[in-house]
Short mmCIF file of C-alpha atoms in Angstrom, two decimals:
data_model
loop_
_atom_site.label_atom_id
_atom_site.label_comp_id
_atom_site.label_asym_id
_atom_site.label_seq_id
_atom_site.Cartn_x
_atom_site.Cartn_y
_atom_site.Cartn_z
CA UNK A 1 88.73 156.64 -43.56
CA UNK A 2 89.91 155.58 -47.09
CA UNK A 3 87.19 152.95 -48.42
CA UNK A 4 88.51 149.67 -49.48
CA UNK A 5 87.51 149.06 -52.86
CA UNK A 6 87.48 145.41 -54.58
CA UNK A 7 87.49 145.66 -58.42
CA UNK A 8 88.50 144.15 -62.02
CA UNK A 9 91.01 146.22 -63.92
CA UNK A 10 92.85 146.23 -67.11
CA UNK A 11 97.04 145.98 -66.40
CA UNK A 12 98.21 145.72 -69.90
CA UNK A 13 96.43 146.00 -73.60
CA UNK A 14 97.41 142.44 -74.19
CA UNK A 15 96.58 140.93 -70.96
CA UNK A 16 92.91 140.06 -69.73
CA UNK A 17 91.14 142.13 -66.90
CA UNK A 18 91.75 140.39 -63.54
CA UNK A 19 90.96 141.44 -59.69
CA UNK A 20 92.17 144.36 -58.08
CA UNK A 21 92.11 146.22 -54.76
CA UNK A 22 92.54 149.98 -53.94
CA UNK A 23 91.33 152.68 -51.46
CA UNK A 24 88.73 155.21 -52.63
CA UNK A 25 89.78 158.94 -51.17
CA UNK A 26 87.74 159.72 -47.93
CA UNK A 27 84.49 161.10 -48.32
CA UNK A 28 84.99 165.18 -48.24
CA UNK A 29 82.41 167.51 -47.16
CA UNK A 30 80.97 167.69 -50.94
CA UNK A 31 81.08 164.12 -51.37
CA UNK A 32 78.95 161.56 -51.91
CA UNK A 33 79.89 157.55 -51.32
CA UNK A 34 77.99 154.59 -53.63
CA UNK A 35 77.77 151.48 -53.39
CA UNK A 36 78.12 150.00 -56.53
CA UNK A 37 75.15 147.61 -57.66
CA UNK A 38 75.98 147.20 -61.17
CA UNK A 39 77.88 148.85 -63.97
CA UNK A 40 77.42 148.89 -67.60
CA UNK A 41 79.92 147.41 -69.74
CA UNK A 42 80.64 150.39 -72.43
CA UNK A 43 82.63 149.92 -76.26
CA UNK A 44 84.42 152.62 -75.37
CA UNK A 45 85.94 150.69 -72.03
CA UNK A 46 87.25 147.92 -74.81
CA UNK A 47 89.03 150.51 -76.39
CA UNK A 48 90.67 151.93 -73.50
CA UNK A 49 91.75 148.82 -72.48
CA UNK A 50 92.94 148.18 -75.36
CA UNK A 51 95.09 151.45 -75.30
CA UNK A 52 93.77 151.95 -79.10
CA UNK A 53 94.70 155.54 -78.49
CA UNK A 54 97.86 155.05 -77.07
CA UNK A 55 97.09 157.00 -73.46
CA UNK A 56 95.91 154.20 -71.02
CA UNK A 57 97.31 154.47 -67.73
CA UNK A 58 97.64 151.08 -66.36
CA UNK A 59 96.36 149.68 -63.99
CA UNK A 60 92.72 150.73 -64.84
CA UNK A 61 89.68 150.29 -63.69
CA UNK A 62 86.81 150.72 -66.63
CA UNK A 63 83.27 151.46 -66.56
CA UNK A 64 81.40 155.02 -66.61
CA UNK A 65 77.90 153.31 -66.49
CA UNK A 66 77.59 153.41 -62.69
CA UNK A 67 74.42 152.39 -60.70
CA UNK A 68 74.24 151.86 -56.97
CA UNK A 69 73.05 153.16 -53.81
CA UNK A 70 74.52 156.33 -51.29
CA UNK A 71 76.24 155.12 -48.19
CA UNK A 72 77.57 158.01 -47.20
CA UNK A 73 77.15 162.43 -47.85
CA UNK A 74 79.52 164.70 -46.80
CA UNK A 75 78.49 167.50 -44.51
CA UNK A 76 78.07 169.67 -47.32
CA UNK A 77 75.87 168.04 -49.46
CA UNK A 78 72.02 168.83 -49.21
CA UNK A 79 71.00 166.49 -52.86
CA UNK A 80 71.35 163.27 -51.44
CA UNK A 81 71.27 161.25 -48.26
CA UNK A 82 71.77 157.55 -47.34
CA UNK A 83 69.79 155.18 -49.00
CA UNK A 84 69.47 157.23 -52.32
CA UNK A 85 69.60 155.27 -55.77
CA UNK A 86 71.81 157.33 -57.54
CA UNK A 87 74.08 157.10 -60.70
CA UNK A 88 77.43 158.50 -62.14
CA UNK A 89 78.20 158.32 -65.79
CA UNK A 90 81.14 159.60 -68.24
CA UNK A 91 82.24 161.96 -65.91
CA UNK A 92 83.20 163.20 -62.15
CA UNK A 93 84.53 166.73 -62.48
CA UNK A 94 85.13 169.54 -64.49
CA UNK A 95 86.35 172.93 -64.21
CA UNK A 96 82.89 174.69 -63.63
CA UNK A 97 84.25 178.29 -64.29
CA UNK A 98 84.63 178.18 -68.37
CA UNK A 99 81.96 178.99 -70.68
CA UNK A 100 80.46 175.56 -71.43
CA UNK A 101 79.95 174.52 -67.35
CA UNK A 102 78.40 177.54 -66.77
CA UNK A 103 75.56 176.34 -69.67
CA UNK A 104 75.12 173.37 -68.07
CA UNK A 105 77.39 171.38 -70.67
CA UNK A 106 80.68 170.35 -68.42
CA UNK A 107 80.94 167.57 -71.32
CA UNK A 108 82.51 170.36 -73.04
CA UNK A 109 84.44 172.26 -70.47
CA UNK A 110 86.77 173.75 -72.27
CA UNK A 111 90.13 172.51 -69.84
CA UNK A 112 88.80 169.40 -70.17
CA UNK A 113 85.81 167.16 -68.39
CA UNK A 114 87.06 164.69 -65.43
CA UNK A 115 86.90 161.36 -67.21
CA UNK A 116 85.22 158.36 -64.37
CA UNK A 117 88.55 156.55 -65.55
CA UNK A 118 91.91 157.27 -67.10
CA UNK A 119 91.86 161.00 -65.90
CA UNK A 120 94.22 162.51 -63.16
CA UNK A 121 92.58 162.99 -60.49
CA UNK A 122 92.69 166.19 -58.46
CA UNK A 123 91.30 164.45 -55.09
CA UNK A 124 92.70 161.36 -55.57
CA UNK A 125 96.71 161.80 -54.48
CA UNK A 126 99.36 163.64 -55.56
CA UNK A 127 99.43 166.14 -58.68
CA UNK A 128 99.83 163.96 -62.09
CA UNK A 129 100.14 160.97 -60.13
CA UNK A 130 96.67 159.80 -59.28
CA UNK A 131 94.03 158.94 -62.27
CA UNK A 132 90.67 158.27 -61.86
CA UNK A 133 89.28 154.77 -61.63
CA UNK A 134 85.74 153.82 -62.96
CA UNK A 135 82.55 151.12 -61.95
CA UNK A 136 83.92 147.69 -62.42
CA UNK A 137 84.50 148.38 -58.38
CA UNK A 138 82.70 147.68 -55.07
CA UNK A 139 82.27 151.33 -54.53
CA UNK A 140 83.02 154.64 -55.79
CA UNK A 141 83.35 158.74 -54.30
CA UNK A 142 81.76 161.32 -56.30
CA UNK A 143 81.44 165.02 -55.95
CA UNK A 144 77.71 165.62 -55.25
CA UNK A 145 77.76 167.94 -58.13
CA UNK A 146 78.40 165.10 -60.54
CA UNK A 147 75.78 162.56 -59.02
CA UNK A 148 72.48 161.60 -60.87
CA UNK A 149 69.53 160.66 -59.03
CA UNK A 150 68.00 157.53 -60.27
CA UNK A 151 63.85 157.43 -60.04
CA UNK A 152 62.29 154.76 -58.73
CA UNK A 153 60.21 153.62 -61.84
CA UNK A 154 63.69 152.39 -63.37
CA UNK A 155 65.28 149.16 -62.36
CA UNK A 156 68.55 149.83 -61.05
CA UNK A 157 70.44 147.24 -63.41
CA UNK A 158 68.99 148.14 -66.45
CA UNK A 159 69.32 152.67 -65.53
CA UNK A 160 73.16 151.71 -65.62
CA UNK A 161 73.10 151.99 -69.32
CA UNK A 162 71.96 155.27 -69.84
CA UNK A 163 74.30 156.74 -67.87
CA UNK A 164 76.49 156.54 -71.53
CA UNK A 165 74.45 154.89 -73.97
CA UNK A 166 71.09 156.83 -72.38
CA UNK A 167 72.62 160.34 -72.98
CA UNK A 168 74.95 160.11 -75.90
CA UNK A 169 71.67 159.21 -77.92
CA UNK A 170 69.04 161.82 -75.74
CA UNK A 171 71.74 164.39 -76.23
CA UNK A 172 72.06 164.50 -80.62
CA UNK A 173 67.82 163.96 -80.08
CA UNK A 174 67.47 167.02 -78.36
CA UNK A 175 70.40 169.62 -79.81
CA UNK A 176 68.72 169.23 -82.97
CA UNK A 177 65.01 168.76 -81.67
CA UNK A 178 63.84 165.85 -82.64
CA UNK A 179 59.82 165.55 -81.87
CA UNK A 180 56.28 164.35 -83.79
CA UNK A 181 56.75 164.66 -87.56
CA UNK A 182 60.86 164.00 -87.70
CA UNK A 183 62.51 161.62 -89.52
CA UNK A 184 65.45 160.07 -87.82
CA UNK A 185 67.56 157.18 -88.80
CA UNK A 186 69.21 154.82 -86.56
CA UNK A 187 72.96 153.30 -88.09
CA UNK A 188 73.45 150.03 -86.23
CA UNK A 189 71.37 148.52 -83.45
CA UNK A 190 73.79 148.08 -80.39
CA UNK A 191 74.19 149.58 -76.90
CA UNK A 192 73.83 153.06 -78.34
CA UNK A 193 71.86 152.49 -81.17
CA UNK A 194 69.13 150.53 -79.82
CA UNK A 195 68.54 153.26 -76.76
CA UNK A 196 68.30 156.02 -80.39
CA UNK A 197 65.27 153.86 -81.76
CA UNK A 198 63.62 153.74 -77.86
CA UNK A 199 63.97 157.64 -77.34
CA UNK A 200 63.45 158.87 -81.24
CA UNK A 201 60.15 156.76 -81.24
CA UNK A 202 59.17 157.97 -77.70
CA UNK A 203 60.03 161.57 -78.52
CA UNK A 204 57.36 161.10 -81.41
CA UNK A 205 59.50 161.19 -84.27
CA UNK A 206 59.51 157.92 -87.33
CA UNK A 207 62.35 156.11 -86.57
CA UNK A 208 63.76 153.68 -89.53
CA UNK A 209 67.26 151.63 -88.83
CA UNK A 210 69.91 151.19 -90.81
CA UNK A 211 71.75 147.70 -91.22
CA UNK A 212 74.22 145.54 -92.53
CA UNK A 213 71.06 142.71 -91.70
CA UNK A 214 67.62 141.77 -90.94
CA UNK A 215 68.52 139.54 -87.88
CA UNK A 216 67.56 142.43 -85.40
CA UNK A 217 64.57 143.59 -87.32
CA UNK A 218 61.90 142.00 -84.87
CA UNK A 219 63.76 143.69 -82.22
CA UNK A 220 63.68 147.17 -83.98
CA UNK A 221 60.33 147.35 -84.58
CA UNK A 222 59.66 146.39 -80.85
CA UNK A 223 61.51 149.02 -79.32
CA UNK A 224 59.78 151.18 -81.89
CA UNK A 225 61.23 151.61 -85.03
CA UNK A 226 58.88 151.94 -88.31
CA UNK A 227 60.99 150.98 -90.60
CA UNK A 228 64.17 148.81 -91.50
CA UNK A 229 66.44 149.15 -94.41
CA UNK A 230 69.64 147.04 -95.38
CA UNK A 231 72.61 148.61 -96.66
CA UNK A 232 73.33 146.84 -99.44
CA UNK A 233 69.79 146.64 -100.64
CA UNK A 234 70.27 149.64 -103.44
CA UNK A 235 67.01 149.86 -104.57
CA UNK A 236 65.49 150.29 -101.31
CA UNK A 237 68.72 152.79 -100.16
CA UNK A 238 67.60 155.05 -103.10
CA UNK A 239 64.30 154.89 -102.42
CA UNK A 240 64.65 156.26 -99.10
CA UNK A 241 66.88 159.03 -100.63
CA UNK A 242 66.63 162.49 -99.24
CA UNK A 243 64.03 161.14 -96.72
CA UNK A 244 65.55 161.58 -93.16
CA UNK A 245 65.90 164.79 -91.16
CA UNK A 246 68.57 163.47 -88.55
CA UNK A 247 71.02 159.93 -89.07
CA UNK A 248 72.12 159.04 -85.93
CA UNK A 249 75.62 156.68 -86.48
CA UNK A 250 76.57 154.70 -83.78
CA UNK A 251 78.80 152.87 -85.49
CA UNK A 252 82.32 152.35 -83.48
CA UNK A 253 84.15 150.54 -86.22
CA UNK A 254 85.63 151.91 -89.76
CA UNK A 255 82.73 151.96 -92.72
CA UNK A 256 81.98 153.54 -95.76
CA UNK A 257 80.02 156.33 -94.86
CA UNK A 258 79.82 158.76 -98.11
CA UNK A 259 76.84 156.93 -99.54
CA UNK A 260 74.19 157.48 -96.30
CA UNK A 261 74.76 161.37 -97.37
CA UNK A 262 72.04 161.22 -99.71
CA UNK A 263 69.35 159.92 -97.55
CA UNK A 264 69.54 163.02 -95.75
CA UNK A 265 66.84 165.90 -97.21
CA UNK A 266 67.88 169.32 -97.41
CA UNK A 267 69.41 170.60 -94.06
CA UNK A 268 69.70 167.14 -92.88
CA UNK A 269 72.58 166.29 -90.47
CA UNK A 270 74.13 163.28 -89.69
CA UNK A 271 75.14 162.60 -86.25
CA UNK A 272 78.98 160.52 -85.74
CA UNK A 273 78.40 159.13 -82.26
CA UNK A 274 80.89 155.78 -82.45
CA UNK A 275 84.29 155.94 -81.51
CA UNK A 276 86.07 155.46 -84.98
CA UNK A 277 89.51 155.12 -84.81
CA UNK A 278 90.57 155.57 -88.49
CA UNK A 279 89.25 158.39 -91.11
CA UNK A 280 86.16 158.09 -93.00
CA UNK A 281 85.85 159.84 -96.04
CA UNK A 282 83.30 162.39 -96.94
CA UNK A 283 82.83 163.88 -100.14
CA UNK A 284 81.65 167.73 -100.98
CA UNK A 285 79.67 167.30 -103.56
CA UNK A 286 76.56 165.80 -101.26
CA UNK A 287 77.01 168.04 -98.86
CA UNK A 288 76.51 171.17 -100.98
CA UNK A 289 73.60 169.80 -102.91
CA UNK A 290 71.13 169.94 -100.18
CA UNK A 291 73.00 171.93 -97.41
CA UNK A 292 73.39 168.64 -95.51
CA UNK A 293 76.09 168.78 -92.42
CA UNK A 294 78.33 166.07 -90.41
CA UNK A 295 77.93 166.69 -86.98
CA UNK A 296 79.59 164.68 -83.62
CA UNK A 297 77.87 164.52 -80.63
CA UNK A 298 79.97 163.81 -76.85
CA UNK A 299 77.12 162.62 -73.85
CA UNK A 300 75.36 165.63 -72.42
CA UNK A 301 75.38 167.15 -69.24
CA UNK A 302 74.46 166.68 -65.74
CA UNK A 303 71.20 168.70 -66.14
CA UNK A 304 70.42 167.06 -69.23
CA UNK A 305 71.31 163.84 -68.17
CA UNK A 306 69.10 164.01 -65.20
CA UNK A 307 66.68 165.23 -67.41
CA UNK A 308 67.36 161.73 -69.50
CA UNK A 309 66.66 159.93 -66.94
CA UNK A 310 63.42 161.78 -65.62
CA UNK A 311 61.99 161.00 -69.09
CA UNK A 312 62.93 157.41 -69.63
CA UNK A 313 61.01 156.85 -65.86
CA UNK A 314 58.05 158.70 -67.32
CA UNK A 315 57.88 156.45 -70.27
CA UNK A 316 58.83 153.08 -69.08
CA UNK A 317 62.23 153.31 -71.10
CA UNK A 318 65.39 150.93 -70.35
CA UNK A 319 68.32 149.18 -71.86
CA UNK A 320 67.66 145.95 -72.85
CA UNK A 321 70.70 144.03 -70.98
CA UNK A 322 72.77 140.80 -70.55
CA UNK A 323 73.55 140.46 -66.71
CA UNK A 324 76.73 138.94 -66.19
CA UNK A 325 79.07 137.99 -62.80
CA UNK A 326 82.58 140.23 -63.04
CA UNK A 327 84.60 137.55 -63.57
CA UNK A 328 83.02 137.26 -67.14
CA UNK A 329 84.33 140.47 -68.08
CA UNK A 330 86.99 139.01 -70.58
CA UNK A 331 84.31 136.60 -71.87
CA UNK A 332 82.10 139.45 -72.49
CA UNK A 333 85.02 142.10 -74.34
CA UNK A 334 85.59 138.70 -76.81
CA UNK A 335 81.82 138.61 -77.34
CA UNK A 336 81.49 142.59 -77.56
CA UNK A 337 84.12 142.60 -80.57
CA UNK A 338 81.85 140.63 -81.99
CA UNK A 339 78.67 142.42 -81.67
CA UNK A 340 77.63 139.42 -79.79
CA UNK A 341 75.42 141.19 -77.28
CA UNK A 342 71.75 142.08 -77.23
CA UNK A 343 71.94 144.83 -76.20
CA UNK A 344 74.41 146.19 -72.86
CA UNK A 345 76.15 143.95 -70.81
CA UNK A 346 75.90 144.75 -67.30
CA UNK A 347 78.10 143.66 -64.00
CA UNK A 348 76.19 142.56 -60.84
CA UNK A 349 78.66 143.91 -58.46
CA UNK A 350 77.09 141.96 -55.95
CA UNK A 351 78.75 139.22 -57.44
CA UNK A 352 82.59 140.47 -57.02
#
């Protein structure tokens, strides 16, 4: 049977989120049914709703942040059984045959990854008809494939989080091996940046951030950073010059980012992880000096986020959240825009 699904979805870019009610497909053989317990509340779900790239699909149902508990396993599915915590994050599918799924990287999958939202869906109805809706729902049907087990040592509300914010900060860490002796810089303290400081310091490397302010210092140094430099203080920007090995930039609106180039030593790379919408210019000249690179860096994948996960259990690692009822969605977008949060809001679904 079809599972009715209660929800909060987007039905215009200029209209607030409001209820909604669909069926989720029935549970197939490789499927695995969640209840929902909470869902993190993601930038990127702002923009979407927003249709800031012009290819929303509405009605839609955000959130790729996904926490709850198995209620059901289809009779092929060996993983997982009733009762399981388990998670889903940016994705719910992918081709599996191309190069990139076969290494374990379906972010990549080279037709394309099965987005939690906005994506057609190829279980979910008709061809080019059906799209994929996310976590700001009661419940949700995953392929077993593209289901995360959530340990026990994490709280359930505040795991949701790294489900996005988690790996697209592990992921960057790890491609370019961040451990003891690195130098990593952290761009911006929010949902992502905040979960860069938690796993650069735990992964042993000095971890300095990078801000327009000192507001958040006391919380940067908590979750483990050594050192905090302003932007606009010049004389401490150019005495930190050439001294980082990796800049992680979370960063989802435009800024100037030309002038963090030279912090970077030789070989240095800096890491784009926010959702810009509009160019930002880079200049040659500091890039040839010391053989520095721009790099971009999309989530990880299932085996790496489940090895995410693993680690933050291991090490007592979390989001630091905001818990909030679904019907404060639209309060929370308004306060989101303005980088009013500290650090990921989070819905209790409970609450719908």
């Amino acid at each position: 049977m079809p599972i009715n699904t209660r929800a909060f979805a987007a039905t215009a870019s200029d209209k607030p989120l409001t209820p909604y009610g669909f069926d989720r497909r029935d549970p197939g053989p490789d499927d695995v049914a969640i209840e929902i317990r909470y869902c993190g509340v993601c930038h990127s779900d702002l923009h979407v709703v927003q249709n800031d790239s012009g290819r929303t699909r509405y009605p839609i149902v955000p959130g790729h942040e996904i926490a709850g508990v198995v209620t059901a396993v289809g009779e092929n599915v060996s993983r997982f059984q009733i009762g399981d915590r388990v998670g889903v994050g940016c994705m719910v599918d992918s081709c599996r045959q191309c190069r990139p799924c076969q290494e374990g990287e379906e972010q990549y999958c080279a037709t394309g990854m099965t987005q939690t939202y906005g994506s057609a869906d190829p279980k979910g109805g008709p061809v080019g008809q059906a799209i994929t809706q996310g976590g700001y729902s009661s419940a949700i049907v995953v392929d077993q494939d593209f289901v995360l087990r959530i340990p026990d040592a994490l709280p359930l509300d505040a795991a949701a989080p790294l489900l996005c914010a988690g790996i697209t900060t592990w992921s960057p860490l790890r491609h370019w091996k961040v451990g003891p002796g690195s130098r990593v810089a952290v761009v911006g303290l929010g949902g992502l940046g905040h979960m860069a400081v938690k796993l650069a310091a735990a992964l042993g490397a000095e971890v300095t951030v990078l801000s327009t302010s000192d507001r958040k210092k006391a919380d940067a140094e908590r979750m483990g950073a050594r050192h905090f430099l302003i932007n606009s203080d010049t004389t401490a920007m150019k005495a930190a010059a050439e001294g980082f090995d990796l800049i992680i930039n979370t960063v989802s609106a435009t800024h100037e980012i030309a002038g963090h180039l030279n912090l970077l030593a030789r070989d240095g790379t800096m890491v784009m992880l926010g959702l810009t919408t509009e160019a930002l210019p880079v200049f040659a000249v500091p890039l040839l000096w010391r053989r520095r690179s721009v790099a971009g860096s999309l989530i990880g994948g299932i085996r790496e986020t489940q090895e995410m996960l693993d680690f933050c259990a291991a090490n007592g690692i979390a989001c630091d959240i905001e818990l909030i009822a679904p019907d404060q969605i639209n309060d929370a977008y308004a306060r989101m825009e303005r980088s009013d949060v500290r650090y990921r809001f989070v819905i209790d679904m409970a609450r719908l």
